[in-house]
PDB file of C-alpha atoms in Angstrom:
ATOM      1  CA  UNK J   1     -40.666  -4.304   2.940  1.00  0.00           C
ATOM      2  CA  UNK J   2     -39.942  -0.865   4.177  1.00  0.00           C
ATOM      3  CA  UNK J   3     -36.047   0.485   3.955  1.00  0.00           C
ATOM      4  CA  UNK J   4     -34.245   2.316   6.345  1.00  0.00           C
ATOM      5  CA  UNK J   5     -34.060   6.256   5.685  1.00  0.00           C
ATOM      6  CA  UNK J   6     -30.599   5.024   5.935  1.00  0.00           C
ATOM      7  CA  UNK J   7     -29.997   3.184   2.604  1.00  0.00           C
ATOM      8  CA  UNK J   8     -30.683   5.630   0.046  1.00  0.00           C
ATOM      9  CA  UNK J   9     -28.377   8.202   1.978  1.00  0.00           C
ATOM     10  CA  UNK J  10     -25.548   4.967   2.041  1.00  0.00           C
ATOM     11  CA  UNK J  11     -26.519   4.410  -1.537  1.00  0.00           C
ATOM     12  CA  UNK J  12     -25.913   7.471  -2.612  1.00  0.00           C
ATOM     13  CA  UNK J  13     -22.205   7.305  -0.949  1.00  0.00           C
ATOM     14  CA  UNK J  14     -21.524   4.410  -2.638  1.00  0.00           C
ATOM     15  CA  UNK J  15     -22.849   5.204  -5.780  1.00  0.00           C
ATOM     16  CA  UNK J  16     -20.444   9.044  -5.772  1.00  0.00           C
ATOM     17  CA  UNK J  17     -17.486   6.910  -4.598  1.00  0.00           C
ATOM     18  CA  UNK J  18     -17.820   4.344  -7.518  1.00  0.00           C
ATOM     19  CA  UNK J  19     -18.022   7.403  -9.732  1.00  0.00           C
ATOM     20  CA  UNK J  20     -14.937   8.661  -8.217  1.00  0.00           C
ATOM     21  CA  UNK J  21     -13.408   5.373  -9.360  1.00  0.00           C
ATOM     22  CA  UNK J  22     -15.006   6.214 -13.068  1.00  0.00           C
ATOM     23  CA  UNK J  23     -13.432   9.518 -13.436  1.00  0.00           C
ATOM     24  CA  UNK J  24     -10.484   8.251 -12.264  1.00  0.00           C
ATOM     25  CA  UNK J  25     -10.693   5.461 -14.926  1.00  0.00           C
ATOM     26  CA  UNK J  26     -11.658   7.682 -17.336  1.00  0.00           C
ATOM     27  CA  UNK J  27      -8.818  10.171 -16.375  1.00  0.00           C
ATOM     28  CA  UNK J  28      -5.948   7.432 -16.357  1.00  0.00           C
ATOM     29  CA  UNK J  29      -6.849   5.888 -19.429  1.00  0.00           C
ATOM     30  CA  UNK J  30      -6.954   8.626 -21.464  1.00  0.00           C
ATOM     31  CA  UNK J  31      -4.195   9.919 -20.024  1.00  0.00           C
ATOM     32  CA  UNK J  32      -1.111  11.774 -21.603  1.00  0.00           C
ATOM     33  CA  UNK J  33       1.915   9.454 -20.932  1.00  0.00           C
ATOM     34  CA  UNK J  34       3.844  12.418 -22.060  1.00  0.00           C
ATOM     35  CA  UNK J  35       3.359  14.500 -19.236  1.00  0.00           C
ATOM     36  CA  UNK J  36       3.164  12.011 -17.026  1.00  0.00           C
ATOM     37  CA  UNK J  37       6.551  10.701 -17.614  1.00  0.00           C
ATOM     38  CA  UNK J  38       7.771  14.835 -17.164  1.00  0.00           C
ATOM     39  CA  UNK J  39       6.193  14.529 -13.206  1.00  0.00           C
ATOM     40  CA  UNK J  40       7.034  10.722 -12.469  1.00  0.00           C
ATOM     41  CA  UNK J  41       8.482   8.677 -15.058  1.00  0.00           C
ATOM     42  CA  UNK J  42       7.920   5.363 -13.261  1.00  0.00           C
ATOM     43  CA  UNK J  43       4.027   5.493 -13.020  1.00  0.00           C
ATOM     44  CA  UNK J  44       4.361   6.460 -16.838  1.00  0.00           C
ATOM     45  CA  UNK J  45       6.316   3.630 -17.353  1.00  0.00           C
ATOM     46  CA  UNK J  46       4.096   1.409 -15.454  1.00  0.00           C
ATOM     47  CA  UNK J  47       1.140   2.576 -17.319  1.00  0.00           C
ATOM     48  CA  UNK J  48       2.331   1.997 -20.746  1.00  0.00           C
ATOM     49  CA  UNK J  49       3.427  -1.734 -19.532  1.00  0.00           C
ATOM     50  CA  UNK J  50       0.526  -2.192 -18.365  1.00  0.00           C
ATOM     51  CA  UNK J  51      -1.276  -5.085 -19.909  1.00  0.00           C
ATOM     52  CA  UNK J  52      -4.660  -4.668 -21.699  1.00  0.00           C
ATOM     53  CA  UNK J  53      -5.959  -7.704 -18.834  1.00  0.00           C
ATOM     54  CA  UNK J  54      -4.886  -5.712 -16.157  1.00  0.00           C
ATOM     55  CA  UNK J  55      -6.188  -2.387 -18.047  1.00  0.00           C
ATOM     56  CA  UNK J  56     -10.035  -4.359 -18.461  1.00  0.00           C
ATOM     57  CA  UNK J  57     -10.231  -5.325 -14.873  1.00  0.00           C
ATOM     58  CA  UNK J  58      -9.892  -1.932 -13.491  1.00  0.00           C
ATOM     59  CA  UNK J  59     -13.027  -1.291 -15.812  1.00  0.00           C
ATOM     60  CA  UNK J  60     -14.745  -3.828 -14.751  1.00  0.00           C
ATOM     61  CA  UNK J  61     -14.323  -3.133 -11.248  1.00  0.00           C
ATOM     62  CA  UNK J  62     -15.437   0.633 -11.422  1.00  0.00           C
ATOM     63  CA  UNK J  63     -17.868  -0.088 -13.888  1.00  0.00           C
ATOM     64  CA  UNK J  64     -19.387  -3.083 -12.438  1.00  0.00           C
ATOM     65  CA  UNK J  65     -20.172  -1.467  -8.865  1.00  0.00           C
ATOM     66  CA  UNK J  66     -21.135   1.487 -10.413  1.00  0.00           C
ATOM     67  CA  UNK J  67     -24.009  -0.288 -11.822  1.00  0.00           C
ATOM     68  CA  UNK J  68     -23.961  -2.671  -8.996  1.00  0.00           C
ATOM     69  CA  UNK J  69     -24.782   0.441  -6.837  1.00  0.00           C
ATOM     70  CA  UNK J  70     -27.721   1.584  -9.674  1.00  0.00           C
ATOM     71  CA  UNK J  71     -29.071  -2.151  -9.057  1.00  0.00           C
ATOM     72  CA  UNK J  72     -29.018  -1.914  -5.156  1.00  0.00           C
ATOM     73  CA  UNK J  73     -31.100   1.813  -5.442  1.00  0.00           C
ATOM     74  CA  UNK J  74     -33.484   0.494  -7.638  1.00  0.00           C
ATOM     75  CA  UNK J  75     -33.652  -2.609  -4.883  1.00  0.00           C
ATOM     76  CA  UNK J  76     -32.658  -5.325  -7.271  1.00  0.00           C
ATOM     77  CA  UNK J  77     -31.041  -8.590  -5.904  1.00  0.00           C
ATOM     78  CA  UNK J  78     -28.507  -8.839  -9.134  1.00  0.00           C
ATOM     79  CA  UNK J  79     -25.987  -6.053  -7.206  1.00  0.00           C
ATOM     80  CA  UNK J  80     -24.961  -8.833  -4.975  1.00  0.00           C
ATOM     81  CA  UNK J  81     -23.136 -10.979  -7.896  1.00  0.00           C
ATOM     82  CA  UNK J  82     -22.071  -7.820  -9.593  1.00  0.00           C
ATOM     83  CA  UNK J  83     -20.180  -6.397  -6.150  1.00  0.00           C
ATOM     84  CA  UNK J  84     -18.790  -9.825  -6.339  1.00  0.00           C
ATOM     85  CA  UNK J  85     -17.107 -10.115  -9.500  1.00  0.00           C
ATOM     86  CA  UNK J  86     -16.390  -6.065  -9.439  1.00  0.00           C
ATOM     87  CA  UNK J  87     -14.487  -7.097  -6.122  1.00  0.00           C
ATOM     88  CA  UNK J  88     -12.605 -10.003  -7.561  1.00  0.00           C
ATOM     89  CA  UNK J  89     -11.662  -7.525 -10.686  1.00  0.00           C
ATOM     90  CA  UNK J  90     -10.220  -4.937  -7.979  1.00  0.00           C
ATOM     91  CA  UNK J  91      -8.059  -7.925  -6.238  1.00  0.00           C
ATOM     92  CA  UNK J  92      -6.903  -9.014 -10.313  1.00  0.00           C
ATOM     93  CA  UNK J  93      -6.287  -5.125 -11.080  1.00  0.00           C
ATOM     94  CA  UNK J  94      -4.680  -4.730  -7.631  1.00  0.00           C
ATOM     95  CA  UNK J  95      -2.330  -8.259  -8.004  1.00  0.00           C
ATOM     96  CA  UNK J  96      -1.088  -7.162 -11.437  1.00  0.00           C
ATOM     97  CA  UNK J  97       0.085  -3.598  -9.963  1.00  0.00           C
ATOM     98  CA  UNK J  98       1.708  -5.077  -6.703  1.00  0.00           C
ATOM     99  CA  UNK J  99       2.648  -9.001  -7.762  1.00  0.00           C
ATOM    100  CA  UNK J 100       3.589  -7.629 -11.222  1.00  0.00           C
ATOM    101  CA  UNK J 101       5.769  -4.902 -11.326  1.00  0.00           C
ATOM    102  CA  UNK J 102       8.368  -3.399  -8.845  1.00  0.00           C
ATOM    103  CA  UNK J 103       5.574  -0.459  -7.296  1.00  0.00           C
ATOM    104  CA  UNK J 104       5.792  -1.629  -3.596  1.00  0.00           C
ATOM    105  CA  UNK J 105      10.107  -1.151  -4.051  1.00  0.00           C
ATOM    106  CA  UNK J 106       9.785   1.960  -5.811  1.00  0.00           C
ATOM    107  CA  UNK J 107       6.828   3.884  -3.809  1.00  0.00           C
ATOM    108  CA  UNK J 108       7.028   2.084  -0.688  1.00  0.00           C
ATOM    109  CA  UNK J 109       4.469   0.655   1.414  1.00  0.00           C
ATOM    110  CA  UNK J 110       2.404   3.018   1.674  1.00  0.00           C
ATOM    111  CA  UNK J 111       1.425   2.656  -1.937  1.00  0.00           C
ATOM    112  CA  UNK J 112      -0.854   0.400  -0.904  1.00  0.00           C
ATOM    113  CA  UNK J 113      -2.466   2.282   1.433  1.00  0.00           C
ATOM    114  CA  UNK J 114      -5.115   3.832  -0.680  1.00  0.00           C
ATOM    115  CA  UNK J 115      -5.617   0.467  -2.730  1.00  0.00           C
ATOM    116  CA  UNK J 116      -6.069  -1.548   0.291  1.00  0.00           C
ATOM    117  CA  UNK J 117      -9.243   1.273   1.466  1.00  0.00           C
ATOM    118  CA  UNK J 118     -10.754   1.014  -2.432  1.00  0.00           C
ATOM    119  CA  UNK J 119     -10.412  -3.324  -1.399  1.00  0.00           C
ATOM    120  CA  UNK J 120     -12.328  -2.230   1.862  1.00  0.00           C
ATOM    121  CA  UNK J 121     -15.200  -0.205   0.603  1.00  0.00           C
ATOM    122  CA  UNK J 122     -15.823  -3.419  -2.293  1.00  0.00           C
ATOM    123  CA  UNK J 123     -16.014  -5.844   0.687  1.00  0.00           C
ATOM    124  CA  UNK J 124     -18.413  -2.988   2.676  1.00  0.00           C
ATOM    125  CA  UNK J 125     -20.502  -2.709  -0.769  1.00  0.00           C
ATOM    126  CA  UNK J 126     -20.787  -6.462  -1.509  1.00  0.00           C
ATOM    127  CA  UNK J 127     -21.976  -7.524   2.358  1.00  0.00           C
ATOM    128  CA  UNK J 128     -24.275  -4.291   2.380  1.00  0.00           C
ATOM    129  CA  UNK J 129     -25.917  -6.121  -0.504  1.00  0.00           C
ATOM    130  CA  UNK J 130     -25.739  -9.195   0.578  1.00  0.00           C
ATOM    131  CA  UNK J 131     -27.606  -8.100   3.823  1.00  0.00           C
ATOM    132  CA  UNK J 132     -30.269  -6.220   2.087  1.00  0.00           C
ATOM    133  CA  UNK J 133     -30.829  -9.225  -0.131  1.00  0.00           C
ATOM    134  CA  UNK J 134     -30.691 -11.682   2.930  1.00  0.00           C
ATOM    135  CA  UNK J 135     -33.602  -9.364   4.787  1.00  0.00           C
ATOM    136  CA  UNK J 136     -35.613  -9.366   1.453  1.00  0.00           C
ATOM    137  CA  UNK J 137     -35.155  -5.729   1.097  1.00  0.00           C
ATOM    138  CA  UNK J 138     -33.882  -5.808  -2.097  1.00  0.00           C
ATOM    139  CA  UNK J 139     -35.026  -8.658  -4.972  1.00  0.00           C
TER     140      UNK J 139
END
């Protein structure tokens, strides 16, 4: 079946905003809690308390739609379940951060803000799949 001129232009979106999510991975894991805690000695904090389950979610979720996204160019049905559980991992990683520790009180609301758009665009990426697999475009 013929695709849209459409999806390798959204493809390519997705696939540079899930490796925005990488770098950023990559960035706060490696991170220097030092100098962090110099700047804003609560997210310091927060990362070093972090636990290693909350730590592995975020990879899987930036990870797993990055090749989720790979899958979908390359038209293959297995980025549907792989949006899925990258999107579950981003509501775990996102729980631990708001349900387990005091960010929302410290922050404020609008902590969430940015989260709650990074929720969004796994919902967008997961029914965009789910679309192309339900038309046969991708299999």
């Amino acid at each position: 079946m013929k695709v849209a001129g459409s999806f390798i232009v959204i493809g390519i979106i997705f696939l540079l905003w899930n490796l925005m999510g990488c770098a950023a991975y990559l960035m706060q894991v490696t991170m220097n809690l030092s100098e962090l805690a110099k700047t804003d000695p609560y997210m310091a904090r927060t990362f070093a308390q972090m636990p290693q389950w909350a730590w592995s979610a975020y990879a899987v979720a930036v990870w797993g739609t990055t090749i989720a996204t790979i899958l979908l160019l390359m038209k293959r049905r297995l980025a549907v379940p792989l949006y899925a559980i990258s999107l579950a991992a981003v509501v775990i990683q996102f729980g631990y951060s708001f349900l387990g520790t005091d960010l929302l009180a410290v922050k404020g609301v609008m902590a969430a803000a940015f989260p709650l758009f990074i929720f969004i665009m796994g919902v967008v990426q997961l029914l965009y799949a789910r679309s192309l697999a339900n038309k046969g475009i991708i299999k």
